[in-house]
Every structure is written in C-alpha cells, then in structure tokens.
C-alpha cells in the first residue's frame, strides 16, 4: 500500500512544486514506484514533468468531479517508475463545484484508494492556500512534507500551517502527521538564512531534514524544459541536493514503524 504525502505550505514561492517534482523523481530513480498528483490548477508540476496542461483532455478534475476512471488520466513520465495525475486550469472550478458535493473533503481519498496498491509513494502537490483542494490532499495523506524558504517570517508562516494541519487532524484525518520540514532556497552566505535555519532546527529538531536545498539557477531552469532537475543536469548542486533529500527521505521511512 502506498504511503501518501501531501507537500504543502500556505505561502507561495517556497519551492513546493520544485520539491514535489524533484523529490518524487529522486525516489523513482531509487527504484520505487511513485505517483505525483498535481492538485494545483496552475499545473506547474504537470508542465515540470513534460506535459502541456492546456492540451490535456482529462486531468485530476475529471476524477474528482466526474469520477472518471483514474487509468484514463494517469500519465507516464520520462522516468520509468514515476507517474503523474496531471492538472490544468479546469481544476480551479473544483473549488466551487466541490462545495455542494457529498464528502467533499474526501473525494481525492476515494480516487487514490483505487490505485494505492500500485505505488510505493504518492506525493500530492498542493496549491498555496488552505482551500478545499488542499483539504482534500490533507484528508487523503498520511503525512505532510513542508518546504520552508529560509527568509524572514518563515517561522510565523510555518506555525500557522502546523495549526491548520492540527485542525484537519482533529476534525477530518486523525492519522495525519508531519513527515518533515525541508529548508529551501538556502544561501550559506546569507546571515538571515543561517538564522532561520538555526531557528527552525531548534524548534522542530528531528522533523527537519539535514539536507537543505540551495538557491540554484539550474533548479529554476529545469521546469522550462519540462524535466526534473535530476534529468536536466544531474551534476548541478540543485540536482545533487534533491538526490540527497530522496535518500534521506527513504532512510527515514525505513526507520519508522510501518
């Protein structure tokens, strides 16, 4: 049965989609069967894996709203063991349409339940807001991975997000836990970045991954070529960081019970 992880942060621009795409790719390259679900109407994870969101006839919207067969939507990527449930701007309509539907918070859970035995890991790339799409992801997930940019107000935003996760855990998904915190856009030369890193590590201790993701031009370039950075330029600092994160992530999973 797949382990399902929501990659979430209410703040935009923290490297959430970059982390979703490249961590999923890194784990798939370790021989695991991985599914990335793009829950953001912007479709950046979809395009970052080489698909054109505008050309898609079916996407995750069709599964959530029309209950389309997931196999009609599932797409294989350039990495053999990595699949994607793509998104496009149609998904924005789901925010409105889901409101009056039965079990609106658990529609994604029902979708993923049909394929959970086919994957080792399922990553859910969430939009940067705690709307119904993110709530669906948090209800479907077993844990939450939180990318945090090393900048001013990082702790304040992180605290608010964890409060939101706790509310979902108490009301909708009692099994939801914090998978870990990934420090992104880290610049060792920047005093503030070092201070934020120290502060987050002091407060959340073993929940923070040792691997940090640096500011890196290659990470910014790779999506425009529709490729994970691990395929675009494996030798780059950004690619090596995500490969290290993937190995650390898998190491954590092997140590945890079940």
PDB file of C-alpha atoms in Angstrom:
ATOM      1  CA  UNK A   1       0.000   0.000   0.000  1.00  0.00           C
ATOM      2  CA  UNK A   2       1.308   3.423  -0.969  1.00  0.00           C
ATOM      3  CA  UNK A   3       2.455   5.963   1.556  1.00  0.00           C
ATOM      4  CA  UNK A   4       0.716   9.222   0.625  1.00  0.00           C
ATOM      5  CA  UNK A   5       2.424  12.528   1.419  1.00  0.00           C
ATOM      6  CA  UNK A   6       0.956  15.998   0.907  1.00  0.00           C
ATOM      7  CA  UNK A   7       3.560  18.636   0.024  1.00  0.00           C
ATOM      8  CA  UNK A   8       2.018  21.775   1.441  1.00  0.00           C
ATOM      9  CA  UNK A   9       2.646  25.336   2.507  1.00  0.00           C
ATOM     10  CA  UNK A  10       0.072  28.120   2.609  1.00  0.00           C
ATOM     11  CA  UNK A  11       2.775  30.521   1.466  1.00  0.00           C
ATOM     12  CA  UNK A  12       3.600  30.662  -2.234  1.00  0.00           C
ATOM     13  CA  UNK A  13       7.080  30.739  -3.712  1.00  0.00           C
ATOM     14  CA  UNK A  14       8.733  28.454  -1.173  1.00  0.00           C
ATOM     15  CA  UNK A  15       9.802  25.718  -3.602  1.00  0.00           C
ATOM     16  CA  UNK A  16       6.811  23.467  -3.015  1.00  0.00           C
ATOM     17  CA  UNK A  17       6.320  22.299  -6.600  1.00  0.00           C
ATOM     18  CA  UNK A  18      10.076  22.137  -7.187  1.00  0.00           C
ATOM     19  CA  UNK A  19      10.313  19.856  -4.159  1.00  0.00           C
ATOM     20  CA  UNK A  20       7.311  17.741  -5.212  1.00  0.00           C
ATOM     21  CA  UNK A  21       8.681  17.140  -8.709  1.00  0.00           C
ATOM     22  CA  UNK A  22      12.316  16.562  -7.828  1.00  0.00           C
ATOM     23  CA  UNK A  23      11.818  14.547  -4.659  1.00  0.00           C
ATOM     24  CA  UNK A  24       9.346  12.298  -6.488  1.00  0.00           C
ATOM     25  CA  UNK A  25      11.842  11.942  -9.343  1.00  0.00           C
ATOM     26  CA  UNK A  26      14.699  11.213  -6.946  1.00  0.00           C
ATOM     27  CA  UNK A  27      12.741   8.475  -5.189  1.00  0.00           C
ATOM     28  CA  UNK A  28      11.639   6.950  -8.512  1.00  0.00           C
ATOM     29  CA  UNK A  29      15.296   6.836  -9.568  1.00  0.00           C
ATOM     30  CA  UNK A  30      15.936   4.714  -6.457  1.00  0.00           C
ATOM     31  CA  UNK A  31      13.669   2.047  -7.948  1.00  0.00           C
ATOM     32  CA  UNK A  32      10.426   2.929  -6.159  1.00  0.00           C
ATOM     33  CA  UNK A  33       7.043   3.198  -7.892  1.00  0.00           C
ATOM     34  CA  UNK A  34       5.985   6.818  -7.426  1.00  0.00           C
ATOM     35  CA  UNK A  35       2.883   8.835  -8.322  1.00  0.00           C
ATOM     36  CA  UNK A  36       2.797  12.641  -8.279  1.00  0.00           C
ATOM     37  CA  UNK A  37      -0.686  14.167  -8.089  1.00  0.00           C
ATOM     38  CA  UNK A  38      -0.869  17.781  -9.255  1.00  0.00           C
ATOM     39  CA  UNK A  39      -3.556  19.414  -7.091  1.00  0.00           C
ATOM     40  CA  UNK A  40      -2.720  22.959  -8.195  1.00  0.00           C
ATOM     41  CA  UNK A  41      -4.839  24.489 -11.011  1.00  0.00           C
ATOM     42  CA  UNK A  42      -1.693  26.250 -12.257  1.00  0.00           C
ATOM     43  CA  UNK A  43      -0.423  22.837 -13.376  1.00  0.00           C
ATOM     44  CA  UNK A  44       3.232  23.618 -12.712  1.00  0.00           C
ATOM     45  CA  UNK A  45       4.070  20.097 -11.571  1.00  0.00           C
ATOM     46  CA  UNK A  46       2.378  18.800 -14.720  1.00  0.00           C
ATOM     47  CA  UNK A  47       4.391  21.022 -17.060  1.00  0.00           C
ATOM     48  CA  UNK A  48       7.527  20.407 -14.997  1.00  0.00           C
ATOM     49  CA  UNK A  49       7.234  16.722 -15.931  1.00  0.00           C
ATOM     50  CA  UNK A  50       6.940  17.435 -19.653  1.00  0.00           C
ATOM     51  CA  UNK A  51       3.159  17.592 -20.164  1.00  0.00           C
ATOM     52  CA  UNK A  52       1.293  20.557 -21.612  1.00  0.00           C
ATOM     53  CA  UNK A  53      -1.634  21.268 -19.235  1.00  0.00           C
ATOM     54  CA  UNK A  54      -3.593  23.062 -21.974  1.00  0.00           C
ATOM     55  CA  UNK A  55      -3.585  20.023 -24.262  1.00  0.00           C
ATOM     56  CA  UNK A  56      -4.953  17.590 -21.677  1.00  0.00           C
ATOM     57  CA  UNK A  57      -8.481  16.334 -22.287  1.00  0.00           C
ATOM     58  CA  UNK A  58      -8.603  14.584 -18.915  1.00  0.00           C
ATOM     59  CA  UNK A  59      -6.954  15.567 -15.656  1.00  0.00           C
ATOM     60  CA  UNK A  60      -7.422  15.228 -11.922  1.00  0.00           C
ATOM     61  CA  UNK A  61     -10.501  17.473 -12.166  1.00  0.00           C
ATOM     62  CA  UNK A  62     -12.324  14.724 -14.088  1.00  0.00           C
ATOM     63  CA  UNK A  63     -11.526  12.204 -11.363  1.00  0.00           C
ATOM     64  CA  UNK A  64     -12.653  14.476  -8.522  1.00  0.00           C
ATOM     65  CA  UNK A  65     -15.832  15.844 -10.082  1.00  0.00           C
ATOM     66  CA  UNK A  66     -16.959  13.272 -12.659  1.00  0.00           C
ATOM     67  CA  UNK A  67     -15.419  10.199 -11.033  1.00  0.00           C
ATOM     68  CA  UNK A  68     -13.629   9.322 -14.281  1.00  0.00           C
ATOM     69  CA  UNK A  69     -11.523   6.161 -14.286  1.00  0.00           C
ATOM     70  CA  UNK A  70      -8.112   7.132 -12.977  1.00  0.00           C
ATOM     71  CA  UNK A  71      -6.366   4.972 -15.590  1.00  0.00           C
ATOM     72  CA  UNK A  72      -7.728   7.291 -18.283  1.00  0.00           C
ATOM     73  CA  UNK A  73      -5.967  10.230 -16.611  1.00  0.00           C
ATOM     74  CA  UNK A  74      -2.728   8.682 -15.327  1.00  0.00           C
ATOM     75  CA  UNK A  75       0.346   9.629 -17.379  1.00  0.00           C
ATOM     76  CA  UNK A  76       3.792   8.030 -17.509  1.00  0.00           C
ATOM     77  CA  UNK A  77       6.784  10.359 -17.325  1.00  0.00           C
ATOM     78  CA  UNK A  78      10.288  10.271 -18.742  1.00  0.00           C
ATOM     79  CA  UNK A  79      11.372   8.464 -15.578  1.00  0.00           C
ATOM     80  CA  UNK A  80      10.025   4.943 -15.931  1.00  0.00           C
ATOM     81  CA  UNK A  81       8.855   4.489 -12.340  1.00  0.00           C
ATOM     82  CA  UNK A  82       7.323   7.967 -11.998  1.00  0.00           C
ATOM     83  CA  UNK A  83       3.713   8.657 -12.995  1.00  0.00           C
ATOM     84  CA  UNK A  84       1.653  11.837 -12.755  1.00  0.00           C
ATOM     85  CA  UNK A  85      -2.025  12.635 -12.315  1.00  0.00           C
ATOM     86  CA  UNK A  86      -1.945  15.946 -14.186  1.00  0.00           C
ATOM     87  CA  UNK A  87      -3.787  19.197 -13.628  1.00  0.00           C
ATOM     88  CA  UNK A  88      -4.817  22.217 -15.661  1.00  0.00           C
ATOM     89  CA  UNK A  89      -6.892  25.390 -15.018  1.00  0.00           C
ATOM     90  CA  UNK A  90     -10.110  23.319 -15.114  1.00  0.00           C
ATOM     91  CA  UNK A  91      -9.239  22.302 -11.562  1.00  0.00           C
ATOM     92  CA  UNK A  92      -9.961  25.842 -10.344  1.00  0.00           C
ATOM     93  CA  UNK A  93     -13.638  25.102 -10.963  1.00  0.00           C
ATOM     94  CA  UNK A  94     -13.492  22.258  -8.488  1.00  0.00           C
ATOM     95  CA  UNK A  95     -13.081  24.762  -5.654  1.00  0.00           C
ATOM     96  CA  UNK A  96     -16.669  25.877  -6.346  1.00  0.00           C
ATOM     97  CA  UNK A  97     -18.198  22.620  -7.534  1.00  0.00           C
ATOM     98  CA  UNK A  98     -16.990  20.546  -4.581  1.00  0.00           C
ATOM     99  CA  UNK A  99     -18.723  22.781  -2.044  1.00  0.00           C
ATOM    100  CA  UNK A 100     -22.144  21.167  -2.533  1.00  0.00           C
ATOM    101  CA  UNK A 101     -20.949  17.595  -3.059  1.00  0.00           C
ATOM    102  CA  UNK A 102     -21.223  14.753  -0.573  1.00  0.00           C
ATOM    103  CA  UNK A 103     -17.969  14.021   1.271  1.00  0.00           C
ATOM    104  CA  UNK A 104     -16.359  16.963  -0.488  1.00  0.00           C
ATOM    105  CA  UNK A 105     -13.223  16.777   1.670  1.00  0.00           C
ATOM    106  CA  UNK A 106     -12.640  13.099   0.859  1.00  0.00           C
ATOM    107  CA  UNK A 107     -13.094  12.987  -2.914  1.00  0.00           C
ATOM    108  CA  UNK A 108      -9.352  12.643  -3.524  1.00  0.00           C
ATOM    109  CA  UNK A 109      -9.124   9.887  -0.908  1.00  0.00           C
ATOM    110  CA  UNK A 110     -11.707   7.886  -2.851  1.00  0.00           C
ATOM    111  CA  UNK A 111      -9.816   8.456  -6.120  1.00  0.00           C
ATOM    112  CA  UNK A 112      -6.463   7.326  -4.738  1.00  0.00           C
ATOM    113  CA  UNK A 113      -7.850   4.337  -2.890  1.00  0.00           C
ATOM    114  CA  UNK A 114      -8.365   2.577  -6.252  1.00  0.00           C
ATOM    115  CA  UNK A 115      -4.631   2.587  -7.073  1.00  0.00           C
ATOM    116  CA  UNK A 116      -2.869   2.641  -3.706  1.00  0.00           C
ATOM    117  CA  UNK A 117      -1.568  -0.903  -4.150  1.00  0.00           C
ATOM    118  CA  UNK A 118       0.248   0.040  -7.386  1.00  0.00           C
ATOM    119  CA  UNK A 119       2.671   2.568  -5.890  1.00  0.00           C
ATOM    120  CA  UNK A 120       5.170   2.785  -3.077  1.00  0.00           C
ATOM    121  CA  UNK A 121       4.770   6.554  -2.643  1.00  0.00           C
ATOM    122  CA  UNK A 122       2.167   9.106  -3.687  1.00  0.00           C
ATOM    123  CA  UNK A 123       3.048  12.807  -3.492  1.00  0.00           C
ATOM    124  CA  UNK A 124       0.308  15.449  -3.565  1.00  0.00           C
ATOM    125  CA  UNK A 125       1.472  18.854  -4.777  1.00  0.00           C
ATOM    126  CA  UNK A 126      -0.916  21.292  -3.077  1.00  0.00           C
ATOM    127  CA  UNK A 127      -1.878  24.834  -4.117  1.00  0.00           C
ATOM    128  CA  UNK A 128      -0.596  27.677  -1.891  1.00  0.00           C
ATOM    129  CA  UNK A 129      -3.823  28.099   0.086  1.00  0.00           C
ATOM    130  CA  UNK A 130      -5.854  26.081   2.572  1.00  0.00           C
ATOM    131  CA  UNK A 131      -8.884  25.748   0.281  1.00  0.00           C
ATOM    132  CA  UNK A 132     -10.933  22.652  -0.489  1.00  0.00           C
ATOM    133  CA  UNK A 133      -8.253  21.218  -2.813  1.00  0.00           C
ATOM    134  CA  UNK A 134      -5.573  21.351  -0.111  1.00  0.00           C
ATOM    135  CA  UNK A 135      -8.038  19.995   2.460  1.00  0.00           C
ATOM    136  CA  UNK A 136      -8.717  17.071   0.097  1.00  0.00           C
ATOM    137  CA  UNK A 137      -4.974  16.427  -0.069  1.00  0.00           C
ATOM    138  CA  UNK A 138      -4.629  16.565   3.712  1.00  0.00           C
ATOM    139  CA  UNK A 139      -7.540  14.136   4.112  1.00  0.00           C
ATOM    140  CA  UNK A 140      -6.020  11.707   1.590  1.00  0.00           C
ATOM    141  CA  UNK A 141      -2.490  11.894   3.013  1.00  0.00           C
ATOM    142  CA  UNK A 142      -0.829  10.017   5.808  1.00  0.00           C
ATOM    143  CA  UNK A 143       1.673  12.810   6.380  1.00  0.00           C
ATOM    144  CA  UNK A 144       2.659  16.329   5.330  1.00  0.00           C
ATOM    145  CA  UNK A 145       6.022  17.422   3.944  1.00  0.00           C
ATOM    146  CA  UNK A 146       6.579  21.160   4.424  1.00  0.00           C
ATOM    147  CA  UNK A 147       9.063  23.132   2.296  1.00  0.00           C
ATOM    148  CA  UNK A 148      10.161  26.278   4.145  1.00  0.00           C
ATOM    149  CA  UNK A 149      12.041  29.108   2.492  1.00  0.00           C
ATOM    150  CA  UNK A 150      14.906  30.464   4.584  1.00  0.00           C
ATOM    151  CA  UNK A 151      13.601  34.017   4.848  1.00  0.00           C
ATOM    152  CA  UNK A 152      12.034  36.490   7.274  1.00  0.00           C
ATOM    153  CA  UNK A 153       8.624  35.392   8.669  1.00  0.00           C
ATOM    154  CA  UNK A 154       9.365  31.747   7.859  1.00  0.00           C
ATOM    155  CA  UNK A 155       8.679  30.608  11.435  1.00  0.00           C
ATOM    156  CA  UNK A 156       5.453  32.591  11.642  1.00  0.00           C
ATOM    157  CA  UNK A 157       4.117  31.031   8.431  1.00  0.00           C
ATOM    158  CA  UNK A 158       5.258  27.571   9.495  1.00  0.00           C
ATOM    159  CA  UNK A 159       3.472  27.884  12.844  1.00  0.00           C
ATOM    160  CA  UNK A 160       0.220  28.910  11.122  1.00  0.00           C
ATOM    161  CA  UNK A 161       0.469  25.968   8.724  1.00  0.00           C
ATOM    162  CA  UNK A 162       1.004  23.475  11.527  1.00  0.00           C
ATOM    163  CA  UNK A 163      -2.030  24.921  13.330  1.00  0.00           C
ATOM    164  CA  UNK A 164      -4.069  24.318  10.158  1.00  0.00           C
ATOM    165  CA  UNK A 165      -2.757  20.755   9.889  1.00  0.00           C
ATOM    166  CA  UNK A 166      -3.745  20.152  13.500  1.00  0.00           C
ATOM    167  CA  UNK A 167      -7.289  21.362  12.807  1.00  0.00           C
ATOM    168  CA  UNK A 168      -7.578  18.951   9.878  1.00  0.00           C
ATOM    169  CA  UNK A 169      -6.166  16.141  12.001  1.00  0.00           C
ATOM    170  CA  UNK A 170      -8.685  16.712  14.793  1.00  0.00           C
ATOM    171  CA  UNK A 171     -11.731  17.130  12.548  1.00  0.00           C
ATOM    172  CA  UNK A 172     -11.107  15.093   9.386  1.00  0.00           C
ATOM    173  CA  UNK A 173      -7.980  12.895   9.385  1.00  0.00           C
ATOM    174  CA  UNK A 174      -6.783  11.676  12.795  1.00  0.00           C
ATOM    175  CA  UNK A 175      -3.867   9.740  11.233  1.00  0.00           C
ATOM    176  CA  UNK A 176      -2.256  12.841   9.686  1.00  0.00           C
ATOM    177  CA  UNK A 177       1.283  13.564  10.889  1.00  0.00           C
ATOM    178  CA  UNK A 178       4.180  15.872   9.979  1.00  0.00           C
ATOM    179  CA  UNK A 179       6.501  13.930   7.672  1.00  0.00           C
ATOM    180  CA  UNK A 180       9.250  16.531   7.826  1.00  0.00           C
ATOM    181  CA  UNK A 181      10.386  20.059   7.048  1.00  0.00           C
ATOM    182  CA  UNK A 182      12.659  20.846   4.107  1.00  0.00           C
ATOM    183  CA  UNK A 183      14.654  24.076   4.147  1.00  0.00           C
ATOM    184  CA  UNK A 184      14.674  25.551   0.637  1.00  0.00           C
ATOM    185  CA  UNK A 185      16.395  28.414  -1.209  1.00  0.00           C
ATOM    186  CA  UNK A 186      19.199  28.274   1.340  1.00  0.00           C
ATOM    187  CA  UNK A 187      22.222  30.528   0.837  1.00  0.00           C
ATOM    188  CA  UNK A 188      25.016  29.763   3.280  1.00  0.00           C
ATOM    189  CA  UNK A 189      26.468  33.262   2.680  1.00  0.00           C
ATOM    190  CA  UNK A 190      23.248  34.893   3.883  1.00  0.00           C
ATOM    191  CA  UNK A 191      23.176  35.588   7.635  1.00  0.00           C
ATOM    192  CA  UNK A 192      19.357  35.644   7.747  1.00  0.00           C
ATOM    193  CA  UNK A 193      19.166  32.261   6.002  1.00  0.00           C
ATOM    194  CA  UNK A 194      21.512  30.763   8.586  1.00  0.00           C
ATOM    195  CA  UNK A 195      19.493  32.309  11.415  1.00  0.00           C
ATOM    196  CA  UNK A 196      16.201  30.987  10.047  1.00  0.00           C
ATOM    197  CA  UNK A 197      17.728  27.534   9.587  1.00  0.00           C
ATOM    198  CA  UNK A 198      19.008  27.518  13.173  1.00  0.00           C
ATOM    199  CA  UNK A 199      15.644  28.722  14.483  1.00  0.00           C
ATOM    200  CA  UNK A 200      13.617  26.108  12.622  1.00  0.00           C
ATOM    201  CA  UNK A 201      16.004  23.311  13.641  1.00  0.00           C
ATOM    202  CA  UNK A 202      15.957  24.410  17.276  1.00  0.00           C
ATOM    203  CA  UNK A 203      12.153  24.464  17.374  1.00  0.00           C
ATOM    204  CA  UNK A 204      11.327  21.362  15.308  1.00  0.00           C
ATOM    205  CA  UNK A 205      14.527  19.319  15.962  1.00  0.00           C
ATOM    206  CA  UNK A 206      14.375  15.893  14.269  1.00  0.00           C
ATOM    207  CA  UNK A 207      11.472  16.878  11.992  1.00  0.00           C
ATOM    208  CA  UNK A 208      13.875  18.994   9.898  1.00  0.00           C
ATOM    209  CA  UNK A 209      15.824  17.198   7.185  1.00  0.00           C
ATOM    210  CA  UNK A 210      19.587  17.527   7.320  1.00  0.00           C
ATOM    211  CA  UNK A 211      19.623  18.081   3.553  1.00  0.00           C
ATOM    212  CA  UNK A 212      18.993  21.696   2.572  1.00  0.00           C
ATOM    213  CA  UNK A 213      18.031  22.860  -0.908  1.00  0.00           C
ATOM    214  CA  UNK A 214      20.205  25.753  -2.121  1.00  0.00           C
ATOM    215  CA  UNK A 215      19.351  28.674  -4.349  1.00  0.00           C
ATOM    216  CA  UNK A 216      20.388  27.288  -7.718  1.00  0.00           C
ATOM    217  CA  UNK A 217      19.937  28.548 -11.271  1.00  0.00           C
ATOM    218  CA  UNK A 218      19.560  25.023 -12.642  1.00  0.00           C
ATOM    219  CA  UNK A 219      16.542  24.382 -10.417  1.00  0.00           C
ATOM    220  CA  UNK A 220      14.887  27.458 -11.931  1.00  0.00           C
ATOM    221  CA  UNK A 221      15.783  26.442 -15.494  1.00  0.00           C
ATOM    222  CA  UNK A 222      14.688  22.787 -15.450  1.00  0.00           C
ATOM    223  CA  UNK A 223      10.876  23.378 -15.469  1.00  0.00           C
ATOM    224  CA  UNK A 224      11.093  25.393 -18.692  1.00  0.00           C
ATOM    225  CA  UNK A 225      12.490  22.250 -20.335  1.00  0.00           C
ATOM    226  CA  UNK A 226       9.758  20.046 -18.865  1.00  0.00           C
ATOM    227  CA  UNK A 227      12.220  17.913 -16.945  1.00  0.00           C
ATOM    228  CA  UNK A 228      13.081  17.263 -13.300  1.00  0.00           C
ATOM    229  CA  UNK A 229      16.463  18.758 -12.475  1.00  0.00           C
ATOM    230  CA  UNK A 230      17.809  15.223 -11.997  1.00  0.00           C
ATOM    231  CA  UNK A 231      17.353  14.648 -15.729  1.00  0.00           C
ATOM    232  CA  UNK A 232      18.097  18.184 -16.848  1.00  0.00           C
ATOM    233  CA  UNK A 233      21.518  18.416 -15.159  1.00  0.00           C
ATOM    234  CA  UNK A 234      22.392  15.650 -12.718  1.00  0.00           C
ATOM    235  CA  UNK A 235      25.754  17.243 -11.900  1.00  0.00           C
ATOM    236  CA  UNK A 236      24.216  20.508 -10.662  1.00  0.00           C
ATOM    237  CA  UNK A 237      24.139  21.427  -6.991  1.00  0.00           C
ATOM    238  CA  UNK A 238      20.347  21.508  -7.054  1.00  0.00           C
ATOM    239  CA  UNK A 239      20.084  18.012  -8.531  1.00  0.00           C
ATOM    240  CA  UNK A 240      22.558  16.567  -6.054  1.00  0.00           C
ATOM    241  CA  UNK A 241      20.661  18.188  -3.169  1.00  0.00           C
ATOM    242  CA  UNK A 242      17.369  16.603  -4.209  1.00  0.00           C
ATOM    243  CA  UNK A 243      19.059  13.248  -4.725  1.00  0.00           C
ATOM    244  CA  UNK A 244      20.428  13.521  -1.179  1.00  0.00           C
ATOM    245  CA  UNK A 245      16.983  14.504   0.098  1.00  0.00           C
ATOM    246  CA  UNK A 246      15.426  11.485  -1.629  1.00  0.00           C
ATOM    247  CA  UNK A 247      17.908   9.144   0.036  1.00  0.00           C
ATOM    248  CA  UNK A 248      17.377  10.806   3.424  1.00  0.00           C
ATOM    249  CA  UNK A 249      13.606  10.595   2.969  1.00  0.00           C
ATOM    250  CA  UNK A 250      13.799   6.874   2.210  1.00  0.00           C
ATOM    251  CA  UNK A 251      16.136   6.385   5.170  1.00  0.00           C
ATOM    252  CA  UNK A 252      13.571   7.993   7.478  1.00  0.00           C
ATOM    253  CA  UNK A 253      10.877   5.702   6.099  1.00  0.00           C
ATOM    254  CA  UNK A 254      12.943   2.614   6.752  1.00  0.00           C
ATOM    255  CA  UNK A 255      13.483   3.661  10.370  1.00  0.00           C
ATOM    256  CA  UNK A 256       9.836   4.491  11.087  1.00  0.00           C
ATOM    257  CA  UNK A 257       7.436   1.764  12.224  1.00  0.00           C
ATOM    258  CA  UNK A 258       5.309   0.787   9.229  1.00  0.00           C
TER     259      UNK A 258
END
